[in-house]
Tab-separated table of C-alpha atoms in Angstrom:
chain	number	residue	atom	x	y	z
P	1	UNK	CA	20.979	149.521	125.984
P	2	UNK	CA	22.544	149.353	122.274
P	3	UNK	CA	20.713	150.872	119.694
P	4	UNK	CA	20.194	147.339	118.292
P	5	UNK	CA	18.253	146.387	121.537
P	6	UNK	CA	16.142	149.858	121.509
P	7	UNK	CA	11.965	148.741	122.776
P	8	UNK	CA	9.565	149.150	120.859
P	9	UNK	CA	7.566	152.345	121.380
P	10	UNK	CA	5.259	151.878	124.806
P	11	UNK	CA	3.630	154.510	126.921
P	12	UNK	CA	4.915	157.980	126.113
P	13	UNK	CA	5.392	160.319	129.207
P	14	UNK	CA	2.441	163.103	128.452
P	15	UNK	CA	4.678	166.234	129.470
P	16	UNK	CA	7.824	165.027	127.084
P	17	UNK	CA	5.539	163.931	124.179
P	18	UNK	CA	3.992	167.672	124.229
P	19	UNK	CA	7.542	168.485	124.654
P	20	UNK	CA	8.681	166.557	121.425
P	21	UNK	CA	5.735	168.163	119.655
P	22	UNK	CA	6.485	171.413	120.441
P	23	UNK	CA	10.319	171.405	118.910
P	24	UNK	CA	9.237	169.511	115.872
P	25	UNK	CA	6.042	171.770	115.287
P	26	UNK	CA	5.800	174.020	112.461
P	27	UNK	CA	5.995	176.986	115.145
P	28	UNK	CA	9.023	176.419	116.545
P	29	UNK	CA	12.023	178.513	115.247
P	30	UNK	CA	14.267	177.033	113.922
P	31	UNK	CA	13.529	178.438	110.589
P	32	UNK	CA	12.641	174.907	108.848
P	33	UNK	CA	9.936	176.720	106.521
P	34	UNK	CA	13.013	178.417	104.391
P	35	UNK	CA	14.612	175.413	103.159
P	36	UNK	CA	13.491	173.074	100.457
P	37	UNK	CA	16.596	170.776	100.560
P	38	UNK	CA	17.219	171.250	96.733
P	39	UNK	CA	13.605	170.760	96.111
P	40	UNK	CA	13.332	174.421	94.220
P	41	UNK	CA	15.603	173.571	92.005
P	42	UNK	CA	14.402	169.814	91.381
P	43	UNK	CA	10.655	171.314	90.195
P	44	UNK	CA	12.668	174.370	88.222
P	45	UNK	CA	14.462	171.398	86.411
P	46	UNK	CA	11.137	169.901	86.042
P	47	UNK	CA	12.303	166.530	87.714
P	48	UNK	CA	9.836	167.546	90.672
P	49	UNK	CA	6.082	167.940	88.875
P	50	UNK	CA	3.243	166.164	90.483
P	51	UNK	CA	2.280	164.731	93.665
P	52	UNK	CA	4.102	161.191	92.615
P	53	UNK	CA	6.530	162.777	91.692
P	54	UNK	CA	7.448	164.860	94.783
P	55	UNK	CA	6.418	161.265	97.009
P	56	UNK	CA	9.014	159.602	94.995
P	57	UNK	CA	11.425	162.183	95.569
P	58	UNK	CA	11.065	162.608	99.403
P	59	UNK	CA	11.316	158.886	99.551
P	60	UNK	CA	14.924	159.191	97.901
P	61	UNK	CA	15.913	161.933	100.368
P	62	UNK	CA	14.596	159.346	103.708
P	63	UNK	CA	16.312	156.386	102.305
P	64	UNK	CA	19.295	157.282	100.065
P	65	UNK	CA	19.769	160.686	101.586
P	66	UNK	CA	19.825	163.274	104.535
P	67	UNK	CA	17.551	160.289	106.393
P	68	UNK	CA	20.071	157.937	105.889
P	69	UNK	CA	22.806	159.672	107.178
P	70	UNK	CA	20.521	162.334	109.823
P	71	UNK	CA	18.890	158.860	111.436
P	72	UNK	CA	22.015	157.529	112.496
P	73	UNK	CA	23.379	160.565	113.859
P	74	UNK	CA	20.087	161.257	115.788
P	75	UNK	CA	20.333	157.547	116.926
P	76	UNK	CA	24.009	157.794	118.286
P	77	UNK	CA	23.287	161.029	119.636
P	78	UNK	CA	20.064	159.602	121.918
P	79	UNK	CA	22.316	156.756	123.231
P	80	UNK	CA	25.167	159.450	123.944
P	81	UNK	CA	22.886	161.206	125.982
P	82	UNK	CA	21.464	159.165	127.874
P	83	UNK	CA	24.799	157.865	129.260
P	84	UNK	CA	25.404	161.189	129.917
P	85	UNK	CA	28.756	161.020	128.032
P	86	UNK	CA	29.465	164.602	126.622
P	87	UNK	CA	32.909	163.869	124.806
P	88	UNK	CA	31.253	160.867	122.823
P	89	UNK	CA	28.537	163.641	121.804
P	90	UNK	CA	30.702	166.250	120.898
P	91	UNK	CA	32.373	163.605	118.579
P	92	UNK	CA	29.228	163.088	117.036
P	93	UNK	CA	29.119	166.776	116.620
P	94	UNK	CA	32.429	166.625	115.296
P	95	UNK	CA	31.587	163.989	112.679
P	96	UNK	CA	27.907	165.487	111.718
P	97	UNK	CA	29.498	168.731	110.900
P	98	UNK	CA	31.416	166.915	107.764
P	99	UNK	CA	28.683	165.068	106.974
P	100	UNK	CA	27.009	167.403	104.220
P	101	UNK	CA	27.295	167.444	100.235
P	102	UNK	CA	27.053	171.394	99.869
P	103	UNK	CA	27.443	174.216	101.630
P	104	UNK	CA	23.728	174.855	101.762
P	105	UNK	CA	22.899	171.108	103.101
P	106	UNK	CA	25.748	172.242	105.788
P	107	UNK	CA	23.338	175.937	106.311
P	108	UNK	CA	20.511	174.071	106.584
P	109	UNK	CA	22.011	171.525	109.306
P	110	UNK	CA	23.942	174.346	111.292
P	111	UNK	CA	21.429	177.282	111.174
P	112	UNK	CA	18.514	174.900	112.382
P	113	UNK	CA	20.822	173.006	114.927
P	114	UNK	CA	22.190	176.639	116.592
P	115	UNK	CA	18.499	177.726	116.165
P	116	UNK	CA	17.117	174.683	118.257
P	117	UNK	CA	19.918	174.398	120.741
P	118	UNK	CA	19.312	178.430	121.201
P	119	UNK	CA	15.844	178.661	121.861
P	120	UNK	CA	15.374	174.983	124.003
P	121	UNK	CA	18.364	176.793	126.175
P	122	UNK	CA	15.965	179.928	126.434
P	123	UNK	CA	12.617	177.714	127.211
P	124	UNK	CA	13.943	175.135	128.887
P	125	UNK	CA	16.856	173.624	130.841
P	126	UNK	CA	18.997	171.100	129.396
P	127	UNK	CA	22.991	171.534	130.794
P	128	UNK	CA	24.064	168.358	128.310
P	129	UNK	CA	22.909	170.007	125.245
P	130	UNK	CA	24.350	173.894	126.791
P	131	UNK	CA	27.861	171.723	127.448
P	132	UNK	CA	27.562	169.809	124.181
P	133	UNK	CA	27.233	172.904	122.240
P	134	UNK	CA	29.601	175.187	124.177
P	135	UNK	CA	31.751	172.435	123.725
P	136	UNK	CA	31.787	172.641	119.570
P	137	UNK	CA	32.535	176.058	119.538
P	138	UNK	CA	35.506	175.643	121.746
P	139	UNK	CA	36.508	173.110	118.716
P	140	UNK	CA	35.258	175.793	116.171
P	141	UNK	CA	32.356	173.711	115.102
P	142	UNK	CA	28.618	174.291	114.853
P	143	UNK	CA	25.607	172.188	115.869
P	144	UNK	CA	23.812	169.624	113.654
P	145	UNK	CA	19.860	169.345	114.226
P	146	UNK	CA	19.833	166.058	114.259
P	147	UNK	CA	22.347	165.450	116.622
P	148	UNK	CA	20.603	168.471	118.998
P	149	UNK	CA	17.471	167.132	118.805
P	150	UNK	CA	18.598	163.665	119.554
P	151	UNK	CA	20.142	164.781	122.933
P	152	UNK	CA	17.061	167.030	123.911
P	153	UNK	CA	14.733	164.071	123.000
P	154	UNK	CA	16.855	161.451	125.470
P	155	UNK	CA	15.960	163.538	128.436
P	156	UNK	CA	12.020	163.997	127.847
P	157	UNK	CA	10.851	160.339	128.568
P	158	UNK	CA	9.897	159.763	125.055
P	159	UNK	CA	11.666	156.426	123.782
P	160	UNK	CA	13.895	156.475	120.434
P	161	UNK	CA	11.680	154.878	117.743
P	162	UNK	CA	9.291	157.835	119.041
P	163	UNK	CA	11.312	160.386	118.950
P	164	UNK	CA	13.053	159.240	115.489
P	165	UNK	CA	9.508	158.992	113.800
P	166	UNK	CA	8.249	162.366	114.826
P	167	UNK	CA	11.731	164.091	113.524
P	168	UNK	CA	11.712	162.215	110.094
P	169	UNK	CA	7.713	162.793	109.898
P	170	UNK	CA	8.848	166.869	110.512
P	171	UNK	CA	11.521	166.186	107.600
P	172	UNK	CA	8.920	165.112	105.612
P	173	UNK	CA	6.352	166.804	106.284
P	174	UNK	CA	8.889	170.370	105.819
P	175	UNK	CA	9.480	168.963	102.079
P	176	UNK	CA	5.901	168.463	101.371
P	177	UNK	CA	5.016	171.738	102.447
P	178	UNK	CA	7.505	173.430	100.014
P	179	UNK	CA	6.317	171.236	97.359
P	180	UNK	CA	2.589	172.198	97.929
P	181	UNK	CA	3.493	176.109	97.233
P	182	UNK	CA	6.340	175.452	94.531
P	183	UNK	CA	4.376	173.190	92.214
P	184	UNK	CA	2.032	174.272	93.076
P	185	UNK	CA	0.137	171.273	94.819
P	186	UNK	CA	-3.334	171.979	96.498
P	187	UNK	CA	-3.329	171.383	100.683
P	188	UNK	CA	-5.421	168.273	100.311
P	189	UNK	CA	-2.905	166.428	97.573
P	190	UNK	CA	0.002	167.772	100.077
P	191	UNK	CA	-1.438	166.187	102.743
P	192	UNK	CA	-1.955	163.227	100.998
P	193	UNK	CA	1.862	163.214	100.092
P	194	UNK	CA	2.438	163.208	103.899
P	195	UNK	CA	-0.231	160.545	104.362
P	196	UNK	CA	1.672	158.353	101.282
P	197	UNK	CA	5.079	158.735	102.933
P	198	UNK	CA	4.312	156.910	106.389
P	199	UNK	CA	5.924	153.731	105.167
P	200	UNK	CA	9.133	156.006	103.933
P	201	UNK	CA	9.244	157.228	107.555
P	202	UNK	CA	8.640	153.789	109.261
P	203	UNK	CA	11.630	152.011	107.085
P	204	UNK	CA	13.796	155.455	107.475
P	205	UNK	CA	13.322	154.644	111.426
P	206	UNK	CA	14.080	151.152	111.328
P	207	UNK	CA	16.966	151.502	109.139
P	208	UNK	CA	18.605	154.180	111.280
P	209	UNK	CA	18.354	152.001	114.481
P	210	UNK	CA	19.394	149.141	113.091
P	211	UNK	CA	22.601	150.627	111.081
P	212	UNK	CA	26.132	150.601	112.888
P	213	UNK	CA	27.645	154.295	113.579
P	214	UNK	CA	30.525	152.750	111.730
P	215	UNK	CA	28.112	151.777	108.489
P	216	UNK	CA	27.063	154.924	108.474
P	217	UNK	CA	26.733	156.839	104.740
P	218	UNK	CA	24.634	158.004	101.760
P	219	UNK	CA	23.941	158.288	97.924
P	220	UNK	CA	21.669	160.831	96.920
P	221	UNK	CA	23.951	162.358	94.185
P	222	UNK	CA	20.904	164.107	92.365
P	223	UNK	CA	19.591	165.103	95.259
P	224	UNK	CA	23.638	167.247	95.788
P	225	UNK	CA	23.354	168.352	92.841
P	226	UNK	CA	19.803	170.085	92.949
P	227	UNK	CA	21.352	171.319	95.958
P	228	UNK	CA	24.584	172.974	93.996
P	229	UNK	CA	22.571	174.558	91.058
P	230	UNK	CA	20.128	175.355	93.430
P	231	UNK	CA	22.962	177.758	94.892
P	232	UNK	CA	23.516	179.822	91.648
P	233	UNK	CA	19.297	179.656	90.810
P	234	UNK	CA	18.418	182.640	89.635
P	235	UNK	CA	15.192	183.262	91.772
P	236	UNK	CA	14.984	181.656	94.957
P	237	UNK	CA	12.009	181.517	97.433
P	238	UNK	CA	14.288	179.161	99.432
P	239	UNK	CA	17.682	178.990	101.056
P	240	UNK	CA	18.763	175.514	99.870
């Protein structure tokens, strides 16, 4: 099946949804809670102020963005899997791996992909995603998170609209939570940030399955360049 033809969401298998829930939980380590994603610098700058404001921004990053460009690979990464074919995922790999403005976008790609891929391969067993990743360092690459947790999710019996939602509603959710203590925003307007962004996340889904690997691409150049100064920032809570 073509991601153009992908069902909608039915019946999710118990075991794999707890599964899913588990690697996209704020628990699981992978290290999410140290990145912002250039959000630090953004409310230093004073472009990031108010609960609107950091909506409006998280909205940019799911639709101009990391979303834009992270949904596809995730996308292309399920269907890889489930056909089982490893070279077409370590392609992926390949291809996710130059897919990042600044060096701390890449950090916060690699460290959470090796991060994932290291502790699913200590929990549980998955050989595609041990041979997909063994395979990238034979080619001196690292892995992306959303391509890792693309091929753990095709194996689970949890369907790709699913699995896409709950990984951009973790994205979201991640950026929210650095907002609520950099702001700072009280835990009841952060959680009505996450509670605002659902249609973000729905349209960030729908774009990603519907977009050809080949139409793949992004333009969030202010969100690159909160990432660059964020890199020279003179205090940091975050690491991008």
């Amino acid at each position: 099946m073509s991601i153009k033809e992908v069902a909608p969401a039915g019946q999710l298998d118990p075991a794999g949804l707890m599964r899913l829930m588990t690697w996209l939980g704020p628990s699981f380590p992978v290290g999410a809670y140290t990145y912002s994603h250039g959000v630090e610098y953004a409310i230093e700058d004073g472009r990031v102020h108010t609960r609107d404001s950091v909506i409006a921004w998280i909205e940019g990053v799911l639709a101009f963005g990391a979303g834009r460009i992270d949904g596809v690979l995730f996308c292309q990464a399920y269907e890889a899997a489930k056909q089982g074919d490893l070279d077409a995922l370590v392609e992926i790999g390949i291809d996710a791996d130059c897919r990042r403005g600044t060096a701390e976008m890449a950090l916060e790609a690699t460290a959470q992909g090796r991060a994932f891929v290291s502790t699913v391969s200590q929990v549980w067993d998955d050989p595609l995603l041990d041979g997909w990743a063994a395979s990238l360092r034979g080619v001196d690459r690292l892995p992306s998170y959303p391509v890792a947790v693309g091929i753990a999710a095709a194996g689970i019996g949890v369907d790709l609209r699913s699995a896409l939602t709950a990984f951009f509603h973790a994205m979201a959710a991640n950026l929210v939570s650095s907002a609520v203590r950099l702001v700072p925003l009280g835990q009841t307007d952060g959680i009505r940030a996450v509670a605002a962004l659902e249609k973000a996340v729905e349209m960030a889904v729908e774009r990603a399955i519907a977009t050809e690997p080949e139409d793949i691409g992004a333009c969030a150049p202010l969100v690159d360049w909160t990432s660059m100064k964020h890199e020279t920032q003179y205090t940091r809570l975050f690491r991008s």
